[in-house]
Amino acid sequence: MKTVMAEHAGFCFGVKRAVDAIERALTKTPEVWTIGLPIHNPQEVARLEALGLRVAESAEDIPGGARVLIRAHGEPLEVFGRLKAKGVEVEDMTCPFVKKAQDMAEELSRQNYHVVLLGDKNHPEIKGILGHTVKPGDVEVVADEQEASQVTRHGRIALVSQTTQREERLAKVAGILSVKCSELHVCNTICKATAERQEAARDLVRNNDIDGVVLIGGKQSANTGKLRDIIASEGVNVLWIEDEKELADNQEWFTGKNRIGIAAGASTPGWLIDKVTKAIAHK
Ligand code: SF4
């Protein structure tokens, strides 16, 4: 079976930086803690847990004296305060692109803007950005254009985006908010990694004469889910798997196919992509 890899697939810069930091830390200490999963990929989490990663539900669950690594999504300021009070050692691996969104939200809320965050209010990244604003009553989260249209009038609005939003949506929400205030400050804090992987998936199915795409990524990974939607919307057959073992359960999917595209979400490690690609090539 022939395989064609999407131009951008697998770990983005911020996730790779955090995973590398966990591995580095585990060469110096037997245990490293994160609050929440460091990555939406069960196979990579299992690999890191075997090396000594411990995942806590919250700062309260981390034992005193532990070493804690802040994952790429970041954390609210008060979590840093609670960790400091516990006397744990903290290594902040918040992705620099997420940090920029946190800093903008913090600075603009200090300047008395009404801060509107475009994103998913349940996503840890948005919770972290929210936790950097200085006036909790003067900030709100909108998921889309419809929710943006519910924002009431304010003198000055600052619009800050979750890093994984689409630019078209940010532009539309900015247009809606612009008539609700006398001054609108728009921060384009969207990271290119997500868009690059989506563009690469589109390019893979449009320009490579393939019979289907094997998409590799955690089933809980939202960015992998978006890649699946994009590929399916191009009318191409997509098989979403987490690892090479799932190929055996999907033998019939490969029947009649000769050329397979391979795409992977920003949370899929390279070693997993290699394993799946090799297994497909041997079919
Ligand atoms: S998707 Fe972008 S912002 Fe998010 S962790 Fe990766 S590089 Fe950072």
PDB file of C-alpha atoms and ligand atoms in Angstrom:
ATOM      1  CA  MET A   1       0.000   0.000   0.000  1.00  0.00           C
ATOM      2  CA  LYS A   2       1.311   3.464  -0.904  1.00  0.00           C
ATOM      3  CA  THR A   3       1.079   6.216   1.703  1.00  0.00           C
ATOM      4  CA  VAL A   4       1.165  10.010   1.383  1.00  0.00           C
ATOM      5  CA  MET A   5       1.772  12.081   4.519  1.00  0.00           C
ATOM      6  CA  ALA A   6       0.110  15.461   5.063  1.00  0.00           C
ATOM      7  CA  GLU A   7       2.681  18.270   5.013  1.00  0.00           C
ATOM      8  CA  HIS A   8       1.905  19.241   8.628  1.00  0.00           C
ATOM      9  CA  ALA A   9       0.961  16.383  10.949  1.00  0.00           C
ATOM     10  CA  GLY A  10       1.510  15.583  14.613  1.00  0.00           C
ATOM     11  CA  PHE A  11       2.900  17.608  17.519  1.00  0.00           C
ATOM     12  CA  CYS A  12       2.675  21.364  17.339  1.00  0.00           C
ATOM     13  CA  PHE A  13       5.463  23.505  18.802  1.00  0.00           C
ATOM     14  CA  GLY A  14       3.754  24.084  22.172  1.00  0.00           C
ATOM     15  CA  VAL A  15       2.871  20.441  22.825  1.00  0.00           C
ATOM     16  CA  LYS A  16       6.335  19.221  21.796  1.00  0.00           C
ATOM     17  CA  ARG A  17       7.944  21.803  24.087  1.00  0.00           C
ATOM     18  CA  ALA A  18       5.837  20.633  27.058  1.00  0.00           C
ATOM     19  CA  VAL A  19       6.389  16.901  26.388  1.00  0.00           C
ATOM     20  CA  ASP A  20      10.157  17.469  25.984  1.00  0.00           C
ATOM     21  CA  ALA A  21      10.154  19.332  29.320  1.00  0.00           C
ATOM     22  CA  ILE A  22       8.355  16.433  31.058  1.00  0.00           C
ATOM     23  CA  GLU A  23      10.891  13.948  29.675  1.00  0.00           C
ATOM     24  CA  ARG A  24      13.795  16.210  30.669  1.00  0.00           C
ATOM     25  CA  ALA A  25      12.435  16.653  34.186  1.00  0.00           C
ATOM     26  CA  LEU A  26      11.974  12.895  34.564  1.00  0.00           C
ATOM     27  CA  THR A  27      15.676  12.334  33.940  1.00  0.00           C
ATOM     28  CA  LYS A  28      16.335  14.341  37.140  1.00  0.00           C
ATOM     29  CA  THR A  29      13.466  13.324  39.388  1.00  0.00           C
ATOM     30  CA  PRO A  30      11.361  10.115  39.609  1.00  0.00           C
ATOM     31  CA  GLU A  31       7.991  11.909  39.478  1.00  0.00           C
ATOM     32  CA  VAL A  32       6.619  14.956  37.680  1.00  0.00           C
ATOM     33  CA  TRP A  33       3.044  16.151  38.140  1.00  0.00           C
ATOM     34  CA  THR A  34       0.702  17.940  35.762  1.00  0.00           C
ATOM     35  CA  ILE A  35      -2.744  19.319  36.537  1.00  0.00           C
ATOM     36  CA  GLY A  36      -4.984  17.599  34.000  1.00  0.00           C
ATOM     37  CA  LEU A  37      -3.690  15.559  31.081  1.00  0.00           C
ATOM     38  CA  PRO A  38      -0.661  17.186  29.463  1.00  0.00           C
ATOM     39  CA  ILE A  39      -1.862  16.053  26.036  1.00  0.00           C
ATOM     40  CA  HIS A  40      -5.080  14.611  24.530  1.00  0.00           C
ATOM     41  CA  ASN A  41      -3.423  11.410  23.441  1.00  0.00           C
ATOM     42  CA  PRO A  42      -3.851   8.309  25.639  1.00  0.00           C
ATOM     43  CA  GLN A  43      -0.875   6.430  24.158  1.00  0.00           C
ATOM     44  CA  GLU A  44       1.522   9.316  24.765  1.00  0.00           C
ATOM     45  CA  VAL A  45       0.139   9.861  28.282  1.00  0.00           C
ATOM     46  CA  ALA A  46       0.650   6.130  29.022  1.00  0.00           C
ATOM     47  CA  ARG A  47       4.243   6.349  27.746  1.00  0.00           C
ATOM     48  CA  LEU A  48       4.951   9.377  29.955  1.00  0.00           C
ATOM     49  CA  GLU A  49       3.220   7.774  32.963  1.00  0.00           C
ATOM     50  CA  ALA A  50       5.523   4.772  32.582  1.00  0.00           C
ATOM     51  CA  LEU A  51       8.450   7.212  32.872  1.00  0.00           C
ATOM     52  CA  GLY A  52       7.029   8.786  36.052  1.00  0.00           C
ATOM     53  CA  LEU A  53       4.367  11.327  35.020  1.00  0.00           C
ATOM     54  CA  ARG A  54       1.577  11.760  37.579  1.00  0.00           C
ATOM     55  CA  VAL A  55      -1.650  13.506  36.571  1.00  0.00           C
ATOM     56  CA  ALA A  56      -3.592  15.377  39.269  1.00  0.00           C
ATOM     57  CA  GLU A  57      -7.207  16.555  38.977  1.00  0.00           C
ATOM     58  CA  SER A  58      -6.396  19.875  40.661  1.00  0.00           C
ATOM     59  CA  ALA A  59      -3.646  21.746  42.507  1.00  0.00           C
ATOM     60  CA  GLU A  60      -5.064  20.387  45.805  1.00  0.00           C
ATOM     61  CA  ASP A  61      -4.198  16.809  44.804  1.00  0.00           C
ATOM     62  CA  ILE A  62      -0.493  17.541  44.385  1.00  0.00           C
ATOM     63  CA  PRO A  63       1.664  16.524  47.352  1.00  0.00           C
ATOM     64  CA  GLY A  64       3.900  19.114  49.018  1.00  0.00           C
ATOM     65  CA  GLY A  65       7.483  19.101  47.732  1.00  0.00           C
ATOM     66  CA  ALA A  66       6.427  17.693  44.349  1.00  0.00           C
ATOM     67  CA  ARG A  67       7.640  18.978  40.993  1.00  0.00           C
ATOM     68  CA  VAL A  68       4.810  20.365  38.828  1.00  0.00           C
ATOM     69  CA  LEU A  69       4.872  21.159  35.157  1.00  0.00           C
ATOM     70  CA  ILE A  70       2.238  23.562  33.825  1.00  0.00           C
ATOM     71  CA  ARG A  71       0.942  22.138  30.539  1.00  0.00           C
ATOM     72  CA  ALA A  72       0.783  24.040  27.232  1.00  0.00           C
ATOM     73  CA  HIS A  73      -2.853  25.155  27.820  1.00  0.00           C
ATOM     74  CA  GLY A  74      -1.721  27.227  30.837  1.00  0.00           C
ATOM     75  CA  GLU A  75      -3.491  27.796  34.163  1.00  0.00           C
ATOM     76  CA  PRO A  76      -5.289  30.699  35.864  1.00  0.00           C
ATOM     77  CA  LEU A  77      -3.086  32.940  38.051  1.00  0.00           C
ATOM     78  CA  GLU A  78      -4.780  31.707  41.217  1.00  0.00           C
ATOM     79  CA  VAL A  79      -3.570  28.151  40.498  1.00  0.00           C
ATOM     80  CA  PHE A  80       0.028  29.438  40.429  1.00  0.00           C
ATOM     81  CA  GLY A  81      -0.736  31.114  43.785  1.00  0.00           C
ATOM     82  CA  ARG A  82      -2.069  27.885  45.289  1.00  0.00           C
ATOM     83  CA  LEU A  83       0.950  25.921  44.060  1.00  0.00           C
ATOM     84  CA  LYS A  84       3.309  28.516  45.498  1.00  0.00           C
ATOM     85  CA  ALA A  85       1.514  28.321  48.855  1.00  0.00           C
ATOM     86  CA  LYS A  86       2.066  24.553  48.819  1.00  0.00           C
ATOM     87  CA  GLY A  87       5.778  25.036  48.293  1.00  0.00           C
ATOM     88  CA  VAL A  88       5.947  22.853  45.200  1.00  0.00           C
ATOM     89  CA  GLU A  89       8.498  23.389  42.446  1.00  0.00           C
ATOM     90  CA  VAL A  90       6.789  24.761  39.324  1.00  0.00           C
ATOM     91  CA  GLU A  91       8.020  24.703  35.744  1.00  0.00           C
ATOM     92  CA  ASP A  92       5.747  26.781  33.527  1.00  0.00           C
ATOM     93  CA  MET A  93       5.393  25.206  30.068  1.00  0.00           C
ATOM     94  CA  THR A  94       2.432  27.341  29.010  1.00  0.00           C
ATOM     95  CA  CYS A  95       2.790  27.618  25.225  1.00  0.00           C
ATOM     96  CA  PRO A  96       4.165  31.085  24.339  1.00  0.00           C
ATOM     97  CA  PHE A  97       1.189  31.631  22.000  1.00  0.00           C
ATOM     98  CA  VAL A  98      -1.254  30.914  24.838  1.00  0.00           C
ATOM     99  CA  LYS A  99       0.854  33.124  27.131  1.00  0.00           C
ATOM    100  CA  LYS A 100       0.462  35.967  24.653  1.00  0.00           C
ATOM    101  CA  ALA A 101      -3.346  35.628  24.829  1.00  0.00           C
ATOM    102  CA  GLN A 102      -3.173  35.550  28.663  1.00  0.00           C
ATOM    103  CA  ASP A 103      -0.948  38.648  28.739  1.00  0.00           C
ATOM    104  CA  MET A 104      -3.192  40.586  26.335  1.00  0.00           C
ATOM    105  CA  ALA A 105      -6.306  39.737  28.368  1.00  0.00           C
ATOM    106  CA  GLU A 106      -4.560  40.741  31.590  1.00  0.00           C
ATOM    107  CA  GLU A 107      -3.186  44.007  30.215  1.00  0.00           C
ATOM    108  CA  LEU A 108      -6.418  45.079  28.502  1.00  0.00           C
ATOM    109  CA  SER A 109      -8.542  44.293  31.554  1.00  0.00           C
ATOM    110  CA  ARG A 110      -6.108  46.456  33.571  1.00  0.00           C
ATOM    111  CA  GLN A 111      -6.785  49.201  31.020  1.00  0.00           C
ATOM    112  CA  ASN A 112     -10.523  48.889  31.832  1.00  0.00           C
ATOM    113  CA  TYR A 113     -11.598  47.264  28.591  1.00  0.00           C
ATOM    114  CA  HIS A 114     -14.572  44.910  28.755  1.00  0.00           C
ATOM    115  CA  VAL A 115     -12.803  41.686  27.713  1.00  0.00           C
ATOM    116  CA  VAL A 116     -14.602  39.279  25.360  1.00  0.00           C
ATOM    117  CA  LEU A 117     -12.900  35.902  24.910  1.00  0.00           C
ATOM    118  CA  LEU A 118     -13.787  33.984  21.758  1.00  0.00           C
ATOM    119  CA  GLY A 119     -13.615  30.256  22.476  1.00  0.00           C
ATOM    120  CA  ASP A 120     -14.979  27.283  24.369  1.00  0.00           C
ATOM    121  CA  LYS A 121     -15.726  28.263  27.971  1.00  0.00           C
ATOM    122  CA  ASN A 122     -15.077  24.691  29.164  1.00  0.00           C
ATOM    123  CA  HIS A 123     -11.654  24.439  27.525  1.00  0.00           C
ATOM    124  CA  PRO A 124      -8.695  24.686  29.946  1.00  0.00           C
ATOM    125  CA  GLU A 125      -6.991  27.258  27.727  1.00  0.00           C
ATOM    126  CA  ILE A 126      -9.972  29.638  28.000  1.00  0.00           C
ATOM    127  CA  LYS A 127     -10.190  29.004  31.762  1.00  0.00           C
ATOM    128  CA  GLY A 128      -6.506  29.924  32.002  1.00  0.00           C
ATOM    129  CA  ILE A 129      -6.908  33.132  29.962  1.00  0.00           C
ATOM    130  CA  LEU A 130     -10.007  34.029  31.981  1.00  0.00           C
ATOM    131  CA  GLY A 131      -7.932  33.531  35.110  1.00  0.00           C
ATOM    132  CA  HIS A 132      -5.465  36.207  33.967  1.00  0.00           C
ATOM    133  CA  THR A 133      -8.022  39.021  33.678  1.00  0.00           C
ATOM    134  CA  VAL A 134      -8.066  41.338  36.686  1.00  0.00           C
ATOM    135  CA  LYS A 135     -11.804  42.181  36.831  1.00  0.00           C
ATOM    136  CA  PRO A 136     -13.828  38.953  36.863  1.00  0.00           C
ATOM    137  CA  GLY A 137     -17.116  40.878  36.431  1.00  0.00           C
ATOM    138  CA  ASP A 138     -15.897  42.607  33.298  1.00  0.00           C
ATOM    139  CA  VAL A 139     -15.080  39.642  31.102  1.00  0.00           C
ATOM    140  CA  GLU A 140     -17.203  37.151  29.174  1.00  0.00           C
ATOM    141  CA  VAL A 141     -16.698  34.182  26.863  1.00  0.00           C
ATOM    142  CA  VAL A 142     -18.510  33.830  23.545  1.00  0.00           C
ATOM    143  CA  ALA A 143     -18.425  30.632  21.507  1.00  0.00           C
ATOM    144  CA  ASP A 144     -19.563  32.023  18.160  1.00  0.00           C
ATOM    145  CA  GLU A 145     -21.275  34.798  16.202  1.00  0.00           C
ATOM    146  CA  GLN A 146     -24.658  34.041  17.782  1.00  0.00           C
ATOM    147  CA  GLU A 147     -23.305  34.483  21.319  1.00  0.00           C
ATOM    148  CA  ALA A 148     -21.356  37.577  20.246  1.00  0.00           C
ATOM    149  CA  SER A 149     -24.627  39.159  19.123  1.00  0.00           C
ATOM    150  CA  GLN A 150     -25.890  38.809  22.740  1.00  0.00           C
ATOM    151  CA  VAL A 151     -23.061  40.976  24.135  1.00  0.00           C
ATOM    152  CA  THR A 152     -24.531  44.207  25.495  1.00  0.00           C
ATOM    153  CA  ARG A 153     -23.104  47.656  24.698  1.00  0.00           C
ATOM    154  CA  HIS A 154     -19.842  48.703  26.336  1.00  0.00           C
ATOM    155  CA  GLY A 155     -17.641  51.742  25.876  1.00  0.00           C
ATOM    156  CA  ARG A 156     -14.473  49.839  25.089  1.00  0.00           C
ATOM    157  CA  ILE A 157     -14.254  46.152  24.214  1.00  0.00           C
ATOM    158  CA  ALA A 158     -11.120  44.015  23.882  1.00  0.00           C
ATOM    159  CA  LEU A 159     -11.598  40.830  21.850  1.00  0.00           C
ATOM    160  CA  VAL A 160      -9.105  38.051  22.613  1.00  0.00           C
ATOM    161  CA  SER A 161      -9.247  34.681  20.872  1.00  0.00           C
ATOM    162  CA  GLN A 162      -8.558  31.117  21.963  1.00  0.00           C
ATOM    163  CA  THR A 163      -5.489  30.079  19.968  1.00  0.00           C
ATOM    164  CA  THR A 164      -7.308  27.326  18.049  1.00  0.00           C
ATOM    165  CA  GLN A 165     -10.155  29.447  16.676  1.00  0.00           C
ATOM    166  CA  ARG A 166     -10.599  30.002  12.943  1.00  0.00           C
ATOM    167  CA  GLU A 167      -9.679  33.424  11.572  1.00  0.00           C
ATOM    168  CA  GLU A 168     -12.986  33.719   9.658  1.00  0.00           C
ATOM    169  CA  ARG A 169     -14.916  33.409  12.933  1.00  0.00           C
ATOM    170  CA  LEU A 170     -12.709  35.960  14.709  1.00  0.00           C
ATOM    171  CA  ALA A 171     -13.300  38.416  11.852  1.00  0.00           C
ATOM    172  CA  LYS A 172     -17.073  37.861  11.974  1.00  0.00           C
ATOM    173  CA  VAL A 173     -17.235  38.261  15.769  1.00  0.00           C
ATOM    174  CA  ALA A 174     -15.097  41.413  15.524  1.00  0.00           C
ATOM    175  CA  GLY A 175     -17.586  42.803  12.998  1.00  0.00           C
ATOM    176  CA  ILE A 176     -20.513  42.089  15.337  1.00  0.00           C
ATOM    177  CA  LEU A 177     -18.806  43.665  18.365  1.00  0.00           C
ATOM    178  CA  SER A 178     -17.587  46.712  16.462  1.00  0.00           C
ATOM    179  CA  VAL A 179     -21.098  48.225  16.436  1.00  0.00           C
ATOM    180  CA  LYS A 180     -21.627  47.534  20.168  1.00  0.00           C
ATOM    181  CA  CYS A 181     -18.872  49.817  21.457  1.00  0.00           C
ATOM    182  CA  SER A 182     -17.082  53.079  20.805  1.00  0.00           C
ATOM    183  CA  GLU A 183     -13.689  51.362  20.676  1.00  0.00           C
ATOM    184  CA  LEU A 184     -12.842  47.761  19.763  1.00  0.00           C
ATOM    185  CA  HIS A 185      -9.383  46.346  20.371  1.00  0.00           C
ATOM    186  CA  VAL A 186      -8.976  43.043  18.485  1.00  0.00           C
ATOM    187  CA  CYS A 187      -6.129  40.714  19.466  1.00  0.00           C
ATOM    188  CA  ASN A 188      -5.483  38.089  16.841  1.00  0.00           C
ATOM    189  CA  THR A 189      -4.077  35.464  19.201  1.00  0.00           C
ATOM    190  CA  ILE A 190      -4.824  32.560  16.860  1.00  0.00           C
ATOM    191  CA  CYS A 191      -1.929  30.134  16.510  1.00  0.00           C
ATOM    192  CA  LYS A 192      -0.969  29.012  13.000  1.00  0.00           C
ATOM    193  CA  ALA A 193      -0.383  25.355  13.997  1.00  0.00           C
ATOM    194  CA  THR A 194      -4.064  24.411  13.905  1.00  0.00           C
ATOM    195  CA  ALA A 195      -4.717  26.192  10.595  1.00  0.00           C
ATOM    196  CA  GLU A 196      -1.571  24.637   9.082  1.00  0.00           C
ATOM    197  CA  ARG A 197      -2.738  21.113   9.953  1.00  0.00           C
ATOM    198  CA  GLN A 198      -6.201  21.834   8.559  1.00  0.00           C
ATOM    199  CA  GLU A 199      -4.774  23.293   5.345  1.00  0.00           C
ATOM    200  CA  ALA A 200      -2.399  20.333   5.021  1.00  0.00           C
ATOM    201  CA  ALA A 201      -5.322  17.887   5.399  1.00  0.00           C
ATOM    202  CA  ARG A 202      -7.253  19.756   2.680  1.00  0.00           C
ATOM    203  CA  ASP A 203      -4.219  19.783   0.403  1.00  0.00           C
ATOM    204  CA  LEU A 204      -3.648  16.064   1.038  1.00  0.00           C
ATOM    205  CA  VAL A 205      -7.120  15.079  -0.163  1.00  0.00           C
ATOM    206  CA  ARG A 206      -7.383  17.593  -3.006  1.00  0.00           C
ATOM    207  CA  ASN A 207      -4.005  17.167  -4.661  1.00  0.00           C
ATOM    208  CA  ASN A 208      -2.800  13.615  -4.158  1.00  0.00           C
ATOM    209  CA  ASP A 209      -5.237  11.272  -5.871  1.00  0.00           C
ATOM    210  CA  ILE A 210      -5.732   9.179  -2.746  1.00  0.00           C
ATOM    211  CA  ASP A 211      -8.380   6.536  -2.024  1.00  0.00           C
ATOM    212  CA  GLY A 212      -8.913   7.462   1.626  1.00  0.00           C
ATOM    213  CA  VAL A 213      -7.256   9.004   4.678  1.00  0.00           C
ATOM    214  CA  VAL A 214      -6.103   7.336   7.868  1.00  0.00           C
ATOM    215  CA  LEU A 215      -6.332   9.994  10.568  1.00  0.00           C
ATOM    216  CA  ILE A 216      -4.246   9.337  13.686  1.00  0.00           C
ATOM    217  CA  GLY A 217      -5.123  10.957  16.995  1.00  0.00           C
ATOM    218  CA  GLY A 218      -6.809  10.625  20.386  1.00  0.00           C
ATOM    219  CA  LYS A 219     -10.588  10.213  20.204  1.00  0.00           C
ATOM    220  CA  GLN A 220     -10.901  13.044  22.781  1.00  0.00           C
ATOM    221  CA  SER A 221      -8.717  15.380  20.729  1.00  0.00           C
ATOM    222  CA  ALA A 222     -10.840  18.278  19.442  1.00  0.00           C
ATOM    223  CA  ASN A 223      -8.282  19.329  16.839  1.00  0.00           C
ATOM    224  CA  THR A 224      -8.188  15.772  15.419  1.00  0.00           C
ATOM    225  CA  GLY A 225     -11.987  15.832  15.287  1.00  0.00           C
ATOM    226  CA  LYS A 226     -11.846  19.019  13.227  1.00  0.00           C
ATOM    227  CA  LEU A 227      -9.442  17.344  10.785  1.00  0.00           C
ATOM    228  CA  ARG A 228     -11.905  14.456  10.424  1.00  0.00           C
ATOM    229  CA  ASP A 229     -14.698  16.935   9.596  1.00  0.00           C
ATOM    230  CA  ILE A 230     -12.567  18.715   7.007  1.00  0.00           C
ATOM    231  CA  ILE A 231     -11.523  15.496   5.270  1.00  0.00           C
ATOM    232  CA  ALA A 232     -15.088  14.132   5.296  1.00  0.00           C
ATOM    233  CA  SER A 233     -16.434  17.445   3.940  1.00  0.00           C
ATOM    234  CA  GLU A 234     -14.172  16.922   0.898  1.00  0.00           C
ATOM    235  CA  GLY A 235     -16.053  13.683   0.215  1.00  0.00           C
ATOM    236  CA  VAL A 236     -13.062  11.477   1.136  1.00  0.00           C
ATOM    237  CA  ASN A 237     -13.368   8.307   3.182  1.00  0.00           C
ATOM    238  CA  VAL A 238     -11.636   8.740   6.554  1.00  0.00           C
ATOM    239  CA  LEU A 239     -10.589   6.129   9.103  1.00  0.00           C
ATOM    240  CA  TRP A 240      -9.873   7.730  12.518  1.00  0.00           C
ATOM    241  CA  ILE A 241      -7.659   5.534  14.701  1.00  0.00           C
ATOM    242  CA  GLU A 242      -5.567   6.025  17.828  1.00  0.00           C
ATOM    243  CA  ASP A 243      -2.877   3.459  17.127  1.00  0.00           C
ATOM    244  CA  GLU A 244      -1.700   0.738  14.730  1.00  0.00           C
ATOM    245  CA  LYS A 245      -3.557  -1.986  16.674  1.00  0.00           C
ATOM    246  CA  GLU A 246      -6.878  -0.593  15.412  1.00  0.00           C
ATOM    247  CA  LEU A 247      -5.850  -1.317  11.810  1.00  0.00           C
ATOM    248  CA  ALA A 248      -6.524  -5.033  12.361  1.00  0.00           C
ATOM    249  CA  ASP A 249     -10.175  -4.265  13.246  1.00  0.00           C
ATOM    250  CA  ASN A 250     -10.621  -2.263  10.054  1.00  0.00           C
ATOM    251  CA  GLN A 251      -9.201  -4.562   7.379  1.00  0.00           C
ATOM    252  CA  GLU A 252     -12.250  -4.181   5.123  1.00  0.00           C
ATOM    253  CA  TRP A 253     -11.781  -0.356   5.037  1.00  0.00           C
ATOM    254  CA  PHE A 254      -8.614  -0.946   2.975  1.00  0.00           C
ATOM    255  CA  THR A 255     -10.316  -3.210   0.418  1.00  0.00           C
ATOM    256  CA  GLY A 256      -9.942  -1.744  -3.080  1.00  0.00           C
ATOM    257  CA  LYS A 257      -7.686   1.082  -1.884  1.00  0.00           C
ATOM    258  CA  ASN A 258      -4.120   1.514  -3.164  1.00  0.00           C
ATOM    259  CA  ARG A 259      -3.030   4.965  -2.109  1.00  0.00           C
ATOM    260  CA  ILE A 260      -3.710   6.166   1.421  1.00  0.00           C
ATOM    261  CA  GLY A 261      -3.256   9.677   2.810  1.00  0.00           C
ATOM    262  CA  ILE A 262      -2.095  10.033   6.412  1.00  0.00           C
ATOM    263  CA  ALA A 263      -3.012  12.958   8.655  1.00  0.00           C
ATOM    264  CA  ALA A 264      -2.580  13.479  12.395  1.00  0.00           C
ATOM    265  CA  GLY A 265      -3.722  15.994  15.000  1.00  0.00           C
ATOM    266  CA  ALA A 266      -1.453  18.418  16.872  1.00  0.00           C
ATOM    267  CA  SER A 267      -1.444  16.097  19.890  1.00  0.00           C
ATOM    268  CA  THR A 268      -0.313  12.948  18.048  1.00  0.00           C
ATOM    269  CA  PRO A 269       3.309  11.965  18.745  1.00  0.00           C
ATOM    270  CA  GLY A 270       5.694  11.230  15.877  1.00  0.00           C
ATOM    271  CA  TRP A 271       6.483   7.698  17.093  1.00  0.00           C
ATOM    272  CA  LEU A 272       2.793   6.766  16.800  1.00  0.00           C
ATOM    273  CA  ILE A 273       2.547   8.247  13.295  1.00  0.00           C
ATOM    274  CA  ASP A 274       5.630   6.211  12.277  1.00  0.00           C
ATOM    275  CA  LYS A 275       4.179   2.967  13.649  1.00  0.00           C
ATOM    276  CA  VAL A 276       0.852   3.412  11.852  1.00  0.00           C
ATOM    277  CA  THR A 277       2.518   4.479   8.598  1.00  0.00           C
ATOM    278  CA  LYS A 278       4.818   1.448   8.604  1.00  0.00           C
ATOM    279  CA  ALA A 279       1.919  -0.900   9.373  1.00  0.00           C
ATOM    280  CA  ILE A 280      -0.113   0.516   6.451  1.00  0.00           C
ATOM    281  CA  ALA A 281       2.864   0.366   4.062  1.00  0.00           C
ATOM    282  CA  HIS A 282       3.176  -3.388   4.791  1.00  0.00           C
ATOM    283  CA  LYS A 283      -0.432  -4.091   3.825  1.00  0.00           C
TER     284      LYS A 283
HETATM  285  S1  SF4 B   1      -1.838  24.663  19.047  1.00  0.00           S
HETATM  286 FE1  SF4 B   1      -0.550  26.507  18.977  1.00  0.00          FE
HETATM  287  S2  SF4 B   1      -1.064  27.594  20.856  1.00  0.00           S
HETATM  288 FE2  SF4 B   1      -1.767  25.511  21.145  1.00  0.00          FE
HETATM  289  S3  SF4 B   1      -0.058  24.472  22.128  1.00  0.00           S
HETATM  290 FE3  SF4 B   1       0.162  24.150  19.930  1.00  0.00          FE
HETATM  291  S4  SF4 B   1       1.572  25.786  19.243  1.00  0.00           S
HETATM  292 FE4  SF4 B   1       0.746  26.375  21.253  1.00  0.00          FE
END
